Short mmCIF file of C-alpha atoms in Angstrom, two decimals:
data_model
loop_
_atom_site.label_atom_id
_atom_site.label_comp_id
_atom_site.label_asym_id
_atom_site.label_seq_id
_atom_site.Cartn_x
_atom_site.Cartn_y
_atom_site.Cartn_z
CA MET W 1 25.48 -11.54 -0.74
CA SER W 2 26.71 -10.01 -3.98
CA ALA W 3 25.35 -7.07 -5.74
CA LEU W 4 21.74 -7.06 -6.64
CA LYS W 5 21.95 -7.25 -10.44
CA PRO W 6 19.64 -9.62 -12.01
CA LYS W 7 21.35 -11.53 -14.68
CA SER W 8 18.68 -14.48 -15.65
CA THR W 9 15.26 -15.46 -15.74
CA TYR W 10 13.37 -18.26 -13.93
CA HIS W 11 11.26 -20.71 -15.69
CA ASN W 12 8.78 -20.74 -12.78
CA GLN W 13 8.26 -19.98 -9.11
CA LEU W 14 9.84 -23.29 -7.82
CA GLU W 15 13.12 -22.62 -9.70
CA LEU W 16 13.16 -19.13 -8.18
CA ILE W 17 12.72 -20.15 -4.73
CA GLN W 18 15.04 -23.06 -4.96
CA ARG W 19 17.82 -20.74 -6.49
CA PHE W 20 17.28 -18.13 -3.64
CA ALA W 21 17.58 -20.86 -1.02
CA LYS W 22 20.94 -21.55 -2.54
CA GLY W 23 21.96 -18.01 -2.28
CA ASP W 24 21.50 -16.78 -5.69
CA SER W 25 21.48 -12.96 -5.24
CA ASP W 26 19.73 -12.60 -8.69
CA ALA W 27 16.67 -14.62 -7.29
CA PHE W 28 16.81 -12.38 -3.99
CA PHE W 29 16.62 -9.42 -6.24
CA ILE W 30 13.48 -10.55 -8.10
CA ILE W 31 11.96 -11.53 -4.64
CA TYR W 32 12.81 -8.12 -3.18
CA LYS W 33 11.74 -6.16 -6.07
CA GLN W 34 8.37 -7.88 -5.97
CA LEU W 35 7.72 -7.76 -2.10
CA HIS W 36 9.68 -4.59 -1.03
CA LEU W 37 6.94 -1.97 -1.45
CA PRO W 38 4.09 -3.76 0.36
CA ILE W 39 6.40 -4.48 3.36
CA PHE W 40 7.78 -0.60 3.09
CA ARG W 41 4.27 0.60 3.34
CA PHE W 42 3.26 -1.58 6.04
CA VAL W 43 6.00 -0.43 8.06
CA GLN W 44 5.63 3.19 7.28
CA LYS W 45 1.91 3.17 8.31
CA TRP W 46 2.82 1.68 11.71
CA ILE W 47 5.64 3.89 12.83
CA GLY W 48 4.92 6.94 10.69
CA SER W 49 8.65 7.76 9.60
CA THR W 50 9.80 7.24 6.13
CA GLU W 51 13.60 7.31 7.05
CA ASP W 52 12.99 4.71 9.94
CA ALA W 53 10.93 2.58 7.60
CA GLU W 54 13.38 2.39 5.02
CA GLU W 55 15.98 1.11 7.51
CA LEU W 56 13.50 -1.41 9.15
CA THR W 57 12.62 -2.72 5.84
CA ALA W 58 16.05 -3.17 4.86
CA ASP W 59 16.95 -5.26 8.18
CA ILE W 60 13.64 -7.25 7.55
CA PHE W 61 14.98 -8.34 4.10
CA PHE W 62 18.24 -8.95 5.52
CA LYS W 63 16.59 -11.61 7.99
CA LEU W 64 14.98 -13.02 4.70
CA TRP W 65 18.00 -13.60 3.14
CA ASN W 66 19.62 -15.21 6.48
CA ASN W 67 16.62 -17.52 6.59
CA ARG W 68 16.60 -18.17 2.83
CA ASP W 69 16.70 -21.98 3.15
CA ARG W 70 13.57 -22.57 5.08
CA PHE W 71 11.05 -21.32 2.44
CA GLU W 72 9.16 -23.66 -0.21
CA THR W 73 7.06 -21.18 -1.61
CA LEU W 74 6.53 -17.42 -2.27
CA ASP W 75 3.37 -17.37 -0.03
CA TYR W 76 5.76 -18.66 2.95
CA ILE W 77 8.15 -15.68 2.16
CA ARG W 78 5.27 -13.29 2.10
CA ALA W 79 3.99 -14.63 5.35
CA PHE W 80 7.60 -14.43 7.18
CA LEU W 81 7.98 -10.64 5.87
CA HIS W 82 4.87 -9.70 7.19
CA VAL W 83 5.53 -11.24 10.78
CA ALA W 84 8.97 -9.89 10.72
CA ALA W 85 7.54 -6.64 9.87
CA LYS W 86 5.06 -6.48 12.51
CA ASN W 87 7.57 -7.65 15.07
CA SER W 88 9.92 -4.82 13.77
CA CYS W 89 7.19 -2.20 14.27
CA ILE W 90 6.65 -3.52 17.77
CA ASN W 91 10.06 -3.40 18.82
CA PHE W 92 10.63 0.07 17.23
CA LEU W 93 7.78 1.50 19.18
CA LYS W 94 8.72 -0.06 22.30
CA GLN W 95 12.06 1.35 22.13
CA LEU W 96 10.65 4.71 21.45
CA LYS W 97 8.22 4.27 24.21
CA VAL W 98 5.65 5.76 22.41
CA LYS W 99 2.39 6.61 24.72
CA ASN W 100 -0.42 6.34 22.75
CA VAL W 101 -3.44 4.04 21.96
CA ARG W 102 -1.51 2.17 19.21
CA GLN W 103 1.43 1.26 21.62
CA LYS W 104 -1.24 -0.09 24.07
CA GLU W 105 -2.74 -2.21 21.47
CA LEU W 106 0.93 -3.47 20.45
CA ASP W 107 1.89 -4.04 24.09
CA ASP W 108 -1.38 -6.09 24.54
CA LEU W 109 -0.59 -8.06 21.70
CA LEU W 110 3.07 -8.71 22.64
CA TYR W 111 2.37 -9.66 26.34
CA LYS W 112 -0.70 -11.57 25.99
CA ASP W 113 -0.89 -14.26 28.39
CA ALA W 114 -3.20 -16.50 26.47
CA GLU W 115 -0.44 -18.17 24.83
CA PRO W 116 3.65 -18.03 24.25
CA TYR W 117 4.45 -15.34 21.72
CA PHE W 118 6.56 -17.61 19.83
CA ILE W 119 3.52 -19.95 19.33
CA LEU W 120 1.49 -17.13 18.17
CA GLU W 121 4.05 -16.21 15.62
CA GLU W 122 3.90 -19.46 13.87
CA VAL W 123 0.17 -19.51 13.83
CA GLN W 124 0.11 -16.12 12.14
CA GLU W 125 2.83 -17.26 9.75
CA GLU W 126 0.68 -20.31 8.83
CA LEU W 127 -2.66 -18.35 8.46
CA LEU W 128 -0.99 -15.89 6.12
CA LYS W 129 0.30 -18.66 4.06
CA LEU W 130 -3.03 -19.96 3.88
CA ILE W 131 -4.31 -16.49 2.93
CA TYR W 132 -2.09 -15.85 0.24
CA GLY W 133 -2.66 -19.32 -1.22
CA GLU W 134 -6.45 -18.87 -1.44
CA VAL W 135 -5.70 -15.16 -2.84
CA GLU W 136 -3.83 -16.70 -5.77
CA GLN W 137 -7.07 -18.41 -6.67
CA MET W 138 -9.05 -15.34 -6.92
CA PRO W 139 -10.61 -14.07 -10.28
CA PRO W 140 -7.83 -11.81 -11.64
CA LYS W 141 -9.77 -8.34 -11.24
CA MET W 142 -10.79 -9.48 -7.63
CA LYS W 143 -7.18 -10.47 -6.72
CA GLU W 144 -5.75 -7.24 -8.19
CA ILE W 145 -8.21 -5.12 -5.89
CA PHE W 146 -7.54 -7.34 -2.97
CA MET W 147 -3.69 -6.52 -3.19
CA LEU W 148 -4.17 -2.80 -3.83
CA SER W 149 -6.47 -2.43 -0.79
CA TYR W 150 -4.91 -5.00 1.68
CA VAL W 151 -1.29 -5.03 0.57
CA GLU W 152 -0.42 -1.66 -0.62
CA GLY W 153 -3.07 0.09 1.51
CA LEU W 154 -4.92 1.89 -0.97
CA LYS W 155 -8.17 3.47 -0.58
CA PRO W 156 -11.07 2.45 -2.61
CA SER W 157 -11.37 5.92 -4.37
CA GLU W 158 -7.61 5.51 -5.30
CA ILE W 159 -8.05 2.09 -6.70
CA ALA W 160 -10.95 3.11 -8.54
CA VAL W 161 -8.85 5.94 -10.30
CA ARG W 162 -5.95 3.41 -10.68
CA LEU W 163 -8.14 0.92 -12.48
CA ASN W 164 -10.59 3.32 -14.05
CA LEU W 165 -13.65 1.88 -12.26
CA ASN W 166 -16.33 3.41 -9.81
CA THR W 167 -15.81 3.27 -6.36
CA GLN W 168 -19.11 1.02 -5.65
CA THR W 169 -17.42 -1.63 -7.89
CA ILE W 170 -14.05 -1.25 -5.87
CA GLN W 171 -16.10 -1.92 -2.61
CA ASN W 172 -18.31 -4.65 -4.00
CA GLN W 173 -14.98 -6.55 -5.14
CA LYS W 174 -13.49 -5.98 -1.66
CA ALA W 175 -16.50 -7.51 -0.09
CA ASN W 176 -16.74 -10.27 -2.45
CA ALA W 177 -12.93 -11.11 -1.92
CA ILE W 178 -13.50 -11.36 1.74
CA ARG W 179 -16.27 -13.69 1.39
CA PHE W 180 -14.31 -15.72 -1.03
CA LEU W 181 -11.70 -16.09 1.49
CA LYS W 182 -13.95 -16.99 4.49
CA SER W 183 -15.51 -19.71 2.28
CA ALA W 184 -12.09 -20.99 1.36
CA LEU W 185 -10.67 -21.11 4.64
CA ALA W 186 -13.54 -22.48 6.13
CA ASP W 187 -12.44 -25.92 4.57
CA LYS W 188 -9.10 -25.61 6.24
CA LEU W 189 -9.60 -23.88 9.43
CA LEU W 190 -12.30 -24.65 12.32
CA PHE W 191 -15.27 -23.07 11.36
CA SER W 192 -15.84 -21.22 14.28
CA ALA W 193 -12.32 -19.57 14.49
CA THR W 194 -12.37 -18.79 10.62
CA LEU W 195 -13.93 -15.26 10.85
CA PHE W 196 -12.01 -14.48 13.96
CA TRP W 197 -8.37 -15.37 12.50
CA LEU W 198 -9.25 -13.85 9.09
CA GLU W 199 -10.30 -10.40 10.61
CA LEU W 200 -7.43 -10.46 13.04
CA ALA W 201 -4.93 -10.98 9.94
CA LEU W 202 -6.48 -8.42 7.83
CA HIS W 203 -6.36 -5.92 10.64
CA GLU W 204 -2.81 -6.73 11.84
CA PHE W 205 -0.84 -7.42 8.46
CA PHE W 206 -2.67 -5.31 5.69
#
């Protein structure tokens, strides 16, 4: 992989993904620049160490590069990164043998007998692809607030300051975004399972 120095622009997302799949490091740099911070914040939130989070995030994007020919959309890349980030956190905490409630929750998830772990991972990737696809259809302000809240992990008060809105407006938009996703995903998932999987995904990945 060559030095990360973007030399060109891409006419659309499809061209960006196609160039990335062919090993274009400029395309990788654009994707990295767009998605690095949310993934880093996710990892840092789980493991608590900035230095270790930086190292894990670098490894995650290295995995992305090594799997670059399997992605068709940016939503699929986002899903892959979030699943890879979650798995990296699990492995990191296992190695440290952290003895706390969060470690127990992660162990319960990892060793769950309900279904093989690799199948669960595929389900998670597909669900996240669906979620990101629907987020792209949200009204601009709702989408912006959703991303700041669930991807960047900002509190309603922090979002309110950044967007120059009151906190109640932020909370209302978050609630509207969740209702939007539930309604949209109900057409794509079994209705009885929609709420469960949506709440699980938002809790685990965002």
